[in-house]
PDB file of C-alpha atoms in Angstrom:
ATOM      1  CA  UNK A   3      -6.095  51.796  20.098  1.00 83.00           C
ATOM      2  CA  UNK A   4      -9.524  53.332  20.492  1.00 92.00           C
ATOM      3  CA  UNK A   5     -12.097  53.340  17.754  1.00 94.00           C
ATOM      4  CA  UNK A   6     -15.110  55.674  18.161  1.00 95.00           C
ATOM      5  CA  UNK A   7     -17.924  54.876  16.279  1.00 96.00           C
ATOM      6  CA  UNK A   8     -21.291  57.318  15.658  1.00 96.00           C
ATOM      7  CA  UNK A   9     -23.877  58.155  13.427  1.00 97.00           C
ATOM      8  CA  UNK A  10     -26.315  55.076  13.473  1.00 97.00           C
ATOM      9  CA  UNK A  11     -29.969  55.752  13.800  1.00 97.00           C
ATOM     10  CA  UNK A  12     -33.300  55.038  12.466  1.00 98.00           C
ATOM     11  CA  UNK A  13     -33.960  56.363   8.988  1.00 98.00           C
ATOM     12  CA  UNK A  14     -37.061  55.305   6.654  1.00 98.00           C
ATOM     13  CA  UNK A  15     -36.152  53.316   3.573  1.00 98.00           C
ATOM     14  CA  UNK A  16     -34.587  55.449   0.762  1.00 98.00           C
ATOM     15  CA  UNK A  17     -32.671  57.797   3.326  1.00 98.00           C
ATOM     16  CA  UNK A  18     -29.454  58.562   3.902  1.00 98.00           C
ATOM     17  CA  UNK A  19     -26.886  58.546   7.217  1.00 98.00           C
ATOM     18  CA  UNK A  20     -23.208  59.433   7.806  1.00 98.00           C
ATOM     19  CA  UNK A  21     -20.844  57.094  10.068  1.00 98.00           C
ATOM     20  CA  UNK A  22     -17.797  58.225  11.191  1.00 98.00           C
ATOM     21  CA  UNK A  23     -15.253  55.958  13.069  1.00 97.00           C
ATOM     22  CA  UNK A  24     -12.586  58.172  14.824  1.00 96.00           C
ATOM     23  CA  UNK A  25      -9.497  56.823  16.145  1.00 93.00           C
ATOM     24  CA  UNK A  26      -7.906  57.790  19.359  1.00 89.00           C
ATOM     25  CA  UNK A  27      -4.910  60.726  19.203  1.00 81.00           C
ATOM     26  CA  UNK A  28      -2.375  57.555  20.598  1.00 79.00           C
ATOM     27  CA  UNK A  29      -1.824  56.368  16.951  1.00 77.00           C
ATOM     28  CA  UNK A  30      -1.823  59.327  14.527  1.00 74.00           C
ATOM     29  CA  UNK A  31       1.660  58.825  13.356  1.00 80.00           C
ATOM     30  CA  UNK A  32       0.088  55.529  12.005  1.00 86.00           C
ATOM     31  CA  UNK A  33      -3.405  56.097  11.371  1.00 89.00           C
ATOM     32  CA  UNK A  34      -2.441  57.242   7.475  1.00 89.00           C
ATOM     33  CA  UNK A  35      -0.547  54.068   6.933  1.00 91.00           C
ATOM     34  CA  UNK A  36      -3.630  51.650   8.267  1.00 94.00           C
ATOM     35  CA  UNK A  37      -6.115  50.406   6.324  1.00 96.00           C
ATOM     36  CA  UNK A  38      -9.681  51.088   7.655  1.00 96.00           C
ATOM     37  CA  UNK A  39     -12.953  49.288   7.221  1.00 98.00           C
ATOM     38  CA  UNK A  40     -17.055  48.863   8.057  1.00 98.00           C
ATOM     39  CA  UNK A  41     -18.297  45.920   8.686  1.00 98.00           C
ATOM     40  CA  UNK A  42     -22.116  45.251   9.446  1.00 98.00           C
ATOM     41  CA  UNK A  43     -23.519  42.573  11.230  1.00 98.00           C
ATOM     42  CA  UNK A  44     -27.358  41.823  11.511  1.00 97.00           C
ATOM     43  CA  UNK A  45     -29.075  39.535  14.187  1.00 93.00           C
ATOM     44  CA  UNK A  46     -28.340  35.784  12.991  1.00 95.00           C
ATOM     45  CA  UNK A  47     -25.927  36.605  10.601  1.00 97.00           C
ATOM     46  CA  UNK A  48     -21.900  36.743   9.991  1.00 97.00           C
ATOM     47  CA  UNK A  49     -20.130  39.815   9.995  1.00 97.00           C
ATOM     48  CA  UNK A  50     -19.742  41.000   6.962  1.00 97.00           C
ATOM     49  CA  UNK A  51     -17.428  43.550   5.070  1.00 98.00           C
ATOM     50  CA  UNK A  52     -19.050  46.779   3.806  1.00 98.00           C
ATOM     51  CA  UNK A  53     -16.430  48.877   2.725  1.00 98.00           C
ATOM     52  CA  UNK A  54     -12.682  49.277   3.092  1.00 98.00           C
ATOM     53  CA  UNK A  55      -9.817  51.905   2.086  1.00 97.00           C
ATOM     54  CA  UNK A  56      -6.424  51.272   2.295  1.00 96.00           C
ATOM     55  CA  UNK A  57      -3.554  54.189   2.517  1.00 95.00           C
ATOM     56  CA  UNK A  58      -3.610  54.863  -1.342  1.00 94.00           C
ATOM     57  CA  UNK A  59      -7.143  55.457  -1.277  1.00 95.00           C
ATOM     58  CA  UNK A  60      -7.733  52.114  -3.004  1.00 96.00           C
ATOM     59  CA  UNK A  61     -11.599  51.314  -1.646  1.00 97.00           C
ATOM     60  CA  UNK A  62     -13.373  48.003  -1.495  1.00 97.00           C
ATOM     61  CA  UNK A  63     -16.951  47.875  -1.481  1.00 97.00           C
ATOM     62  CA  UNK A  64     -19.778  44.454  -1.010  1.00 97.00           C
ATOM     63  CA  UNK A  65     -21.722  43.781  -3.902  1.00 97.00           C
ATOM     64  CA  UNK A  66     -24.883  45.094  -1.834  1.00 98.00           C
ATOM     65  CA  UNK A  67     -23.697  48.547  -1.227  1.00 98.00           C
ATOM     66  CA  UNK A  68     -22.022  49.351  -4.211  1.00 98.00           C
ATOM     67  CA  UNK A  69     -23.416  52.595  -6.004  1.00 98.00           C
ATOM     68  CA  UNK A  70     -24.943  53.616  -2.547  1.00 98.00           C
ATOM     69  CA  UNK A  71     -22.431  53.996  -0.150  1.00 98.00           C
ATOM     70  CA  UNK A  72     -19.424  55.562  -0.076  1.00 98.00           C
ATOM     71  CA  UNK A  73     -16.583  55.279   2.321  1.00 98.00           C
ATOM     72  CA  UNK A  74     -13.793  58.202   2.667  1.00 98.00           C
ATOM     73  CA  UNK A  75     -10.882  59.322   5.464  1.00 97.00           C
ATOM     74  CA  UNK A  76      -9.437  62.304   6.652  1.00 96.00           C
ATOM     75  CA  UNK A  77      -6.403  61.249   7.698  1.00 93.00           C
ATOM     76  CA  UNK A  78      -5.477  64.694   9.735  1.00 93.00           C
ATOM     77  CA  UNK A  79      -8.636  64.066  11.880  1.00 94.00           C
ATOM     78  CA  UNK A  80      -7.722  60.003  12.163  1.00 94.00           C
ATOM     79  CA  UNK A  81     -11.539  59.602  10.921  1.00 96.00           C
ATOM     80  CA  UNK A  82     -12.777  56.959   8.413  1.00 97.00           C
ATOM     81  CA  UNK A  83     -16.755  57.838   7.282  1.00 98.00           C
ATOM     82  CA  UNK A  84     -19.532  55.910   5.461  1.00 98.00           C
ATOM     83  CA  UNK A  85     -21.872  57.888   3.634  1.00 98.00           C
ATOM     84  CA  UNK A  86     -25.371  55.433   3.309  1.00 98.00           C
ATOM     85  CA  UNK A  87     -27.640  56.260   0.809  1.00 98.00           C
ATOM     86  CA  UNK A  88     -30.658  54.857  -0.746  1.00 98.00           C
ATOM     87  CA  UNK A  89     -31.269  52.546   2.473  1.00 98.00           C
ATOM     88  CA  UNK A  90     -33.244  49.390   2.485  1.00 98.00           C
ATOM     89  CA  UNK A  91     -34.264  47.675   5.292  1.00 97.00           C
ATOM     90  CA  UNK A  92     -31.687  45.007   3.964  1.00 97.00           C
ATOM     91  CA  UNK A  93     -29.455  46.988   5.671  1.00 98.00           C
ATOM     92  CA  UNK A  94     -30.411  46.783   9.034  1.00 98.00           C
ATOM     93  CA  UNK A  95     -27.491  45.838  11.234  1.00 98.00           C
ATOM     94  CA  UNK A  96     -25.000  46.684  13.641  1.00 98.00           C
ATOM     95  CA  UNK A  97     -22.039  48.797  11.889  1.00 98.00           C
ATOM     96  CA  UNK A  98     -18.089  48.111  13.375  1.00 98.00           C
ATOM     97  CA  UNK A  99     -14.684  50.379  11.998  1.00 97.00           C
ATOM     98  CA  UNK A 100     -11.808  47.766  11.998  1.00 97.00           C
ATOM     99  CA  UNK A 101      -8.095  48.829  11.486  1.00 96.00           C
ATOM    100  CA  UNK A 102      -6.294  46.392   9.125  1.00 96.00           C
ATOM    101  CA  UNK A 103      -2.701  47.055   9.864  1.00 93.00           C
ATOM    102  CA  UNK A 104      -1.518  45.105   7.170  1.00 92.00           C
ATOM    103  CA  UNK A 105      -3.223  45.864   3.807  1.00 92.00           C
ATOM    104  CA  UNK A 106      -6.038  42.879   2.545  1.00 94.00           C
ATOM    105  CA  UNK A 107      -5.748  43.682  -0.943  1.00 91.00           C
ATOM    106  CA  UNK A 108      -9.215  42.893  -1.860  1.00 88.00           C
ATOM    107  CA  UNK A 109      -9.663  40.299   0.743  1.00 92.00           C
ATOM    108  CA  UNK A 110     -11.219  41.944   3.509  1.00 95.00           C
ATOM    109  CA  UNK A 111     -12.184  39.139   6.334  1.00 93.00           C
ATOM    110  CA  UNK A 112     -13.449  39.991   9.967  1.00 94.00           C
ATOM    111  CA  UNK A 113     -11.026  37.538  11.012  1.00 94.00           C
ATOM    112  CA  UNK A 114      -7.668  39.610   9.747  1.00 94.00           C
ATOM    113  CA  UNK A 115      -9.364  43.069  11.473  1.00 96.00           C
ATOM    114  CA  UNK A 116      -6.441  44.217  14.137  1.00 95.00           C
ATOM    115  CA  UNK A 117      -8.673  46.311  15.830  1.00 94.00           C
ATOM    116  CA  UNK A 118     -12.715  47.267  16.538  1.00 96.00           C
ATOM    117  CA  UNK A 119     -15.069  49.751  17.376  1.00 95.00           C
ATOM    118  CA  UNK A 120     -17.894  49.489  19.290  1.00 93.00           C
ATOM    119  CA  UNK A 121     -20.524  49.147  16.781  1.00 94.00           C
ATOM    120  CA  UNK A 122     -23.419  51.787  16.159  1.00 97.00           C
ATOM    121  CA  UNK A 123     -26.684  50.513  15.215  1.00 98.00           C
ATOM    122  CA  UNK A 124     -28.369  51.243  11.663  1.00 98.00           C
ATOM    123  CA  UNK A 125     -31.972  50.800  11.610  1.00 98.00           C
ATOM    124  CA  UNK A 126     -33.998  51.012   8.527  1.00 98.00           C
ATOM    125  CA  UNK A 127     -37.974  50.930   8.546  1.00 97.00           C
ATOM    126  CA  UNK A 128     -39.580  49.824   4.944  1.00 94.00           C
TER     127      UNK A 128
END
């Protein structure tokens, strides 16, 4: 399984950026059935969950982010997106897709991730 990630940049504080995680063609029969999550991590820190959806639509969202981002699928195009807004530095980090093949619930841990992208960086200047 191949997860590609995009859409990290630099954007001031109080901007906005799009991530998009798409997952190779190998596992579209499944891709509906997986959950799919962002996780961030920043330099000296834990990786930690941003924002899941499971096959229901059922979403999952950190304190931090809530009321700012927003994370959505298209299940025909095997892509999972984040839509940032309202940035803060805070935010600042490297941002990874995971699969969860078996549905967390509302316990979303790095640890239980089946699968990874490679990570797109999110920079935010104050």
């Amino acid at each position: 399984v191949q997860l590609q990630a995009s859409g990290g940049g630099l954007v001031q504080a109080g901007g906005s950026l799009r991530l998009s995680c798409k997952a190779s063609r190998s596992i579209f029969s499944v891709f509906s059935i997986w959950t799919m999550a962002w996780y961030r991590q920043a330099p000296g820190k834990q990786r930690e969950l941003v924002a899941g959806i499971n096959r229901g639509g059922t979403t999952n969202y950190a304190d931090s982010v809530k009321g700012r981002f927003t994370i959505s699928r298209d299940n025909a195009k095997r892509t999972v997106y984040l839509q940032m807004n309202s940035l803060k530095p805070e935010d600042t980090a490297v941002y990874y897709c995971a699969v969860h093949r078996a549905d967390p619930g509302d316990s979303y841990y790095p640890t239980s991730a089946d699968y990874w992208g490679q990570g797109t960086q999110v920079t935010v200047s104050s």
